Amino acid sequence: MAVGRWWRTRARGWHGRSRLAPALAASALLAAPGFLTDNWYPGILALLIGPLLACVHLDTRHTAAVATWSLLLALVAGTARQRATAPAFAVEFLILLAGSALAVRSAGRRTATEHALVRAERVARESQQAILRPVSARLGGIDVCTRHHCPVPGASVGGDLYDIAHTPFGVRLLIGDVRGHSLAALGTTAAAIRAFRDLAYLTPGLADLATGMDARLSPGLGPEDFVTAVLAEFAPGEVRLVNCGHPPPVRVGKRIRLLEPPEPALPLGLHPTPRQHRVYLQSDDRLLFYTDGLSEARDAGGMDFALLERVGEALSEPSPADALDVLHRMVTAHTGGPPVDDLALILCQSANATALAPVT
């Protein structure tokens, strides 16, 4: 780890010096006329260009280096042409000094803002990982395994969410997606999970649970904000589902099927009228819940991910964890790299389920 920190520090230093050298060279080029002619127009004020350009791209230390270099060149040029004691030179030099100081200050403010944004992004990602804790457990006779994959480095925070609860009404789960990808989305993600945890143990009906979550979330959402969600409740031989504008789960058994709701409902936050529907399950059925990072994954040519076909292949893996890992590798291969959107996956199966053969 110490070697890694040393390398990152050296790399940042090399990167800064690679930008510093052109800025110093530009200042030297601007100062050259001062050594060659008595009528240097527009005078040493041309050297302000160096610090002003530096403050846009460089940090405080490197901008100060460019400013100092410009001031030194101005003094040397003025002395070489015997103008250092002239009143006009003094005025221009003071303006150059003031402009250089402002450039250094501007670089400091910009650098501080950038560092603050990076820290906020990092804290948000760490908070999101804490909220979306991985699950691999057996609850109430149901094996549950989850995966959450963040976008490529540099992408903004996503709004995928999920949670599982072993309630008096059975094993219940939530999977959803907050509209938008920003730090504000993280707050909505936390609020949705908190509402689910508060209400899942107290609300008998799954549709009532969705309505209660909508009532909790709506006051804190903007006019164009919403949360797509699927709520599921497992009972012997069946699963009960409420879908509020979210991609439908996939059942993999003797055949693969999208479990689409009989009647679509609006997402949470838009005051839906959710209705529960039941799906009967065989002992070897597996259910995959996912976010649109899977269903809307596209390759370089804009081709959609072959959802049902690839899910069937991946879920033939005996281990739920292996099945989700294989599915993620399939998505990565399809997109040609890490998905640009968050991807949340939940795989559920009966504790007595056996491995499935690939479905054709």
XYZ file of C-alpha atoms in Angstrom:
360
model
C 0.000 0.000 0.000
C 2.889 2.365 0.746
C 4.302 1.716 -2.725
C 0.882 2.449 -4.229
C 0.605 5.759 -2.382
C 4.162 6.695 -3.471
C 3.341 5.891 -7.095
C 0.099 7.919 -7.051
C 1.937 10.866 -5.501
C 4.683 10.680 -8.112
C 2.128 10.346 -10.911
C 0.286 13.456 -9.756
C 3.603 15.324 -9.621
C 4.553 14.251 -13.143
C 1.108 15.230 -14.413
C 1.416 18.693 -12.835
C 4.903 19.212 -14.246
C 3.741 18.154 -17.706
C 1.254 21.051 -17.625
C 3.641 23.454 -15.895
C 6.382 23.280 -18.536
C 4.234 24.690 -21.402
C 3.010 27.513 -19.153
C 6.577 28.490 -18.244
C 7.621 28.275 -21.890
C 4.697 30.492 -22.929
C 5.729 33.140 -20.398
C 9.293 33.036 -21.662
C 8.076 33.465 -25.223
C 5.959 36.460 -24.248
C 8.955 38.016 -22.483
C 11.269 37.574 -25.469
C 10.292 40.879 -27.160
C 11.362 42.713 -24.031
C 14.933 41.614 -24.668
C 14.859 42.437 -28.378
C 13.187 45.813 -28.729
C 12.753 49.043 -26.843
C 9.162 49.446 -28.015
C 7.664 46.364 -26.397
C 3.927 46.564 -27.013
C 1.757 45.839 -25.038
C 4.651 45.761 -22.604
C 5.147 43.456 -19.657
C 1.382 43.183 -19.213
C 1.517 40.501 -21.910
C 3.099 38.292 -19.257
C -0.255 38.195 -17.446
C -1.397 35.678 -20.040
C 0.782 32.999 -18.455
C -0.678 33.181 -14.887
C -4.217 33.627 -16.216
C -3.965 30.517 -18.360
C -2.285 28.608 -15.527
C -5.066 29.340 -13.032
C -7.568 27.623 -15.332
C -5.681 24.325 -15.541
C -3.109 24.177 -12.733
C -3.292 24.048 -8.952
C -2.265 26.854 -6.620
C 1.370 25.832 -6.302
C 1.964 25.500 -10.034
C 0.062 28.720 -10.789
C 2.229 30.535 -8.255
C 5.298 29.129 -10.001
C 4.126 30.517 -13.351
C 3.292 33.886 -11.745
C 6.724 34.081 -10.092
C 8.401 33.166 -13.365
C 6.452 35.908 -15.202
C 7.390 38.511 -12.610
C 11.039 37.463 -12.760
C 11.056 37.669 -16.551
C 9.502 41.142 -16.388
C 12.210 42.348 -14.021
C 14.992 40.814 -16.107
C 13.585 42.271 -19.347
C 13.121 45.696 -17.775
C 16.642 45.672 -16.381
C 18.118 44.462 -19.687
C 16.485 47.328 -21.575
C 17.236 49.827 -18.777
C 13.555 50.502 -18.170
C 13.263 49.156 -14.633
C 13.300 52.672 -13.119
C 10.819 54.158 -15.595
C 7.412 55.178 -14.131
C 5.532 53.337 -16.931
C 7.419 50.141 -16.113
C 6.574 50.466 -12.422
C 2.861 50.846 -13.201
C 2.871 47.855 -15.548
C 4.818 45.762 -13.056
C 2.341 46.552 -10.259
C -0.553 45.558 -12.529
C 1.274 42.352 -13.401
C 1.855 41.684 -9.703
C -1.813 42.273 -8.829
C -3.044 40.148 -11.741
C -0.676 37.323 -10.790
C -1.934 37.408 -7.197
C -5.541 37.200 -8.420
C -4.636 34.284 -10.698
C -3.084 32.371 -7.780
C -6.143 33.080 -5.631
C -8.463 31.932 -8.409
C -6.486 28.699 -8.829
C -6.753 28.071 -5.091
C -10.514 28.506 -5.091
C -10.974 26.297 -8.141
C -8.732 23.581 -6.713
C -10.552 23.668 -3.363
C -13.910 23.324 -5.116
C -12.690 20.404 -7.194
C -11.302 18.633 -4.125
C -14.567 19.195 -2.256
C -16.556 17.682 -5.121
C -14.240 14.672 -5.278
C -14.562 14.138 -1.523
C -18.347 14.490 -1.685
C -18.518 11.988 -4.534
C -16.335 9.538 -2.637
C -18.397 9.897 0.547
C -21.587 9.426 -1.471
C -20.265 6.251 -3.065
C -19.134 4.862 0.257
C -22.514 5.735 1.767
C -24.299 4.063 -1.122
C -22.233 0.919 -0.652
C -23.126 0.957 3.047
C -26.827 1.343 2.244
C -26.778 -1.357 -0.439
C -25.072 -3.946 1.708
C -24.469 -7.265 -0.065
C -26.753 -10.116 0.972
C -26.146 -13.821 0.655
C -28.419 -15.557 3.109
C -31.263 -18.011 3.663
C -34.370 -16.286 4.991
C -37.623 -18.108 5.647
C -36.743 -20.939 3.283
C -35.636 -18.556 0.513
C -32.030 -18.236 -0.620
C -31.287 -14.620 -1.471
C -28.157 -13.320 -3.167
C -27.510 -9.735 -4.266
C -25.017 -7.817 -6.343
C -24.554 -4.105 -6.890
C -22.094 -2.775 -9.434
C -21.203 0.927 -9.591
C -20.561 2.670 -12.903
C -17.120 3.319 -14.323
C -14.859 5.620 -12.271
C -15.807 9.232 -12.680
C -19.504 8.569 -13.268
C -21.952 10.194 -10.919
C -23.673 8.430 -8.073
C -26.489 6.181 -9.151
C -29.922 5.703 -7.652
C -30.315 1.916 -7.571
C -31.672 0.504 -4.321
C -32.721 -2.770 -2.775
C -33.469 -4.290 0.600
C -34.704 -7.589 2.049
C -36.752 -8.121 5.218
C -37.909 -11.304 6.978
C -41.294 -10.092 8.238
C -44.301 -11.720 9.944
C -45.921 -11.728 6.486
C -43.067 -13.607 4.850
C -39.783 -12.691 3.204
C -40.212 -9.332 1.487
C -37.884 -7.515 -0.816
C -37.644 -4.164 -2.504
C -35.727 -3.264 -5.619
C -35.956 0.142 -7.242
C -34.317 2.971 -9.091
C -34.374 6.661 -8.206
C -34.734 9.034 -11.120
C -31.477 10.848 -11.760
C -27.845 10.227 -10.931
C -26.577 12.763 -8.430
C -25.893 13.309 -4.756
C -29.577 14.201 -4.336
C -30.495 10.741 -5.640
C -28.561 9.202 -2.753
C -30.820 10.964 -0.247
C -33.913 9.628 -2.000
C -32.374 6.157 -2.080
C -31.830 6.240 1.682
C -35.368 7.575 2.261
C -36.936 4.802 0.156
C -35.024 2.068 1.986
C -35.877 3.619 5.343
C -39.579 3.734 4.423
C -39.479 0.077 3.362
C -37.791 -0.993 6.593
C -40.250 0.973 8.708
C -43.388 -0.283 6.955
C -42.527 -3.799 5.783
C -42.965 -5.306 9.263
C -46.229 -3.480 10.012
C -48.231 -3.421 6.776
C -50.076 -6.656 5.937
C -50.888 -5.938 2.282
C -48.145 -5.512 -0.299
C -50.138 -2.915 -2.247
C -50.720 -1.006 0.990
C -46.986 -1.150 1.624
C -46.347 0.504 -1.749
C -48.981 3.156 -1.016
C -47.443 3.828 2.376
C -43.986 4.204 0.860
C -45.378 6.615 -1.722
C -46.909 8.719 1.047
C -43.580 8.778 2.878
C -41.513 9.700 -0.177
C -43.755 12.166 -2.008
C -43.297 15.208 0.292
C -39.522 15.093 -0.181
C -39.513 14.703 -3.962
C -39.457 17.374 -6.615
C -42.198 17.659 -9.245
C -40.235 15.499 -11.704
C -38.716 13.059 -9.196
C -39.901 9.491 -8.707
C -38.763 6.009 -7.712
C -39.525 2.935 -9.788
C -39.920 -0.118 -7.581
C -40.897 -3.764 -7.366
C -42.078 -5.159 -4.051
C -42.139 -8.924 -3.598
C -43.470 -11.191 -0.867
C -42.746 -14.901 -0.765
C -45.284 -17.435 0.431
C -45.348 -21.242 0.090
C -45.554 -22.049 -3.625
C -45.959 -18.460 -4.795
C -44.611 -14.958 -4.890
C -46.758 -11.840 -4.620
C -45.639 -8.842 -6.603
C -46.403 -5.144 -6.814
C -44.754 -3.304 -9.665
C -44.588 0.497 -9.701
C -43.057 1.356 -13.051
C -40.006 -0.909 -12.694
C -38.604 -3.537 -15.108
C -40.448 -6.808 -14.414
C -38.651 -9.692 -12.709
C -37.598 -12.769 -14.679
C -38.689 -16.267 -13.664
C -36.345 -19.021 -14.793
C -37.623 -22.577 -14.556
C -38.962 -24.926 -17.174
C -39.182 -21.809 -19.292
C -38.153 -18.192 -18.971
C -40.831 -15.591 -18.452
C -41.063 -11.906 -17.653
C -43.420 -11.419 -14.710
C -45.144 -8.335 -16.030
C -47.990 -6.827 -13.989
C -51.517 -7.247 -15.381
C -52.043 -3.501 -14.947
C -49.147 -1.005 -14.986
C -48.798 1.405 -12.075
C -46.976 4.700 -11.786
C -43.670 4.916 -9.898
C -43.539 5.888 -6.237
C -43.743 9.622 -5.774
C -46.359 9.958 -8.526
C -49.215 8.644 -6.364
C -49.707 5.225 -7.982
C -52.652 2.906 -7.459
C -50.678 -0.323 -7.112
C -52.259 -3.754 -7.368
C -50.847 -7.024 -6.200
C -50.614 -10.032 -8.490
C -49.599 -13.606 -7.679
C -47.244 -15.897 -9.511
C -47.144 -19.590 -8.686
C -43.689 -21.107 -8.348
C -42.236 -24.553 -8.840
C -39.604 -25.746 -6.387
C -36.786 -25.228 -8.907
C -37.844 -21.782 -10.119
C -35.448 -18.917 -9.750
C -36.475 -15.259 -9.701
C -34.182 -12.494 -10.885
C -34.924 -8.911 -9.857
C -32.843 -6.223 -11.536
C -32.578 -2.557 -12.457
C -32.445 -1.007 -15.901
C -28.667 -1.208 -15.880
C -29.314 -4.769 -17.107
C -32.370 -4.413 -19.325
C -31.124 -1.230 -21.023
C -27.470 -2.228 -21.454
C -26.399 -1.600 -25.063
C -23.357 -2.405 -27.129
C -21.408 0.106 -29.247
C -23.925 -0.282 -32.064
C -26.931 0.410 -29.829
C -28.036 -3.240 -29.647
C -29.929 -4.134 -26.465
C -28.738 -6.864 -24.145
C -30.545 -10.145 -24.936
C -32.179 -10.242 -21.507
C -34.133 -13.498 -21.448
C -31.594 -15.511 -23.411
C -28.566 -14.429 -21.382
C -30.365 -14.623 -18.043
C -31.311 -18.191 -18.839
C -27.693 -19.049 -19.576
C -26.309 -17.321 -16.490
C -28.873 -18.773 -14.093
C -27.958 -22.309 -15.127
C -24.993 -21.928 -12.772
C -25.614 -23.998 -9.615
C -24.475 -21.310 -7.183
C -26.551 -18.112 -6.984
C -23.388 -16.074 -6.429
C -21.743 -17.638 -9.480
C -24.888 -17.052 -11.544
C -24.889 -13.322 -10.761
C -21.167 -13.031 -11.424
C -21.578 -14.746 -14.801
C -24.480 -12.445 -15.655
C -22.420 -9.371 -14.853
C -19.582 -10.626 -17.029
C -22.069 -11.107 -19.862
C -23.260 -7.519 -19.524
C -19.680 -6.241 -19.433
C -18.820 -8.247 -22.558
C -21.916 -6.899 -24.314
C -21.213 -3.250 -23.517
C -17.488 -3.592 -24.187
C -16.583 -2.435 -20.681
C -18.111 -1.699 -17.284
C -21.775 -0.648 -17.577
C -22.240 3.115 -17.608
C -25.274 2.800 -15.341
C -25.594 1.289 -11.885
C -26.650 -2.345 -11.887
C -28.456 -4.012 -8.990
C -29.342 -7.719 -9.048
C -31.273 -9.929 -6.624
C -31.547 -13.667 -7.204
C -34.080 -15.626 -5.154
C -34.829 -19.336 -5.088
C -36.286 -21.939 -2.800
C -33.804 -23.361 -0.334
C -34.590 -26.788 -1.850
C -33.963 -25.689 -5.446
C -31.569 -27.654 -7.641
C -29.380 -26.392 -10.438
C -31.130 -25.622 -13.706
C -30.104 -26.707 -17.167
C -29.849 -23.951 -19.775
C -33.302 -23.065 -21.044
C -33.829 -22.906 -24.781
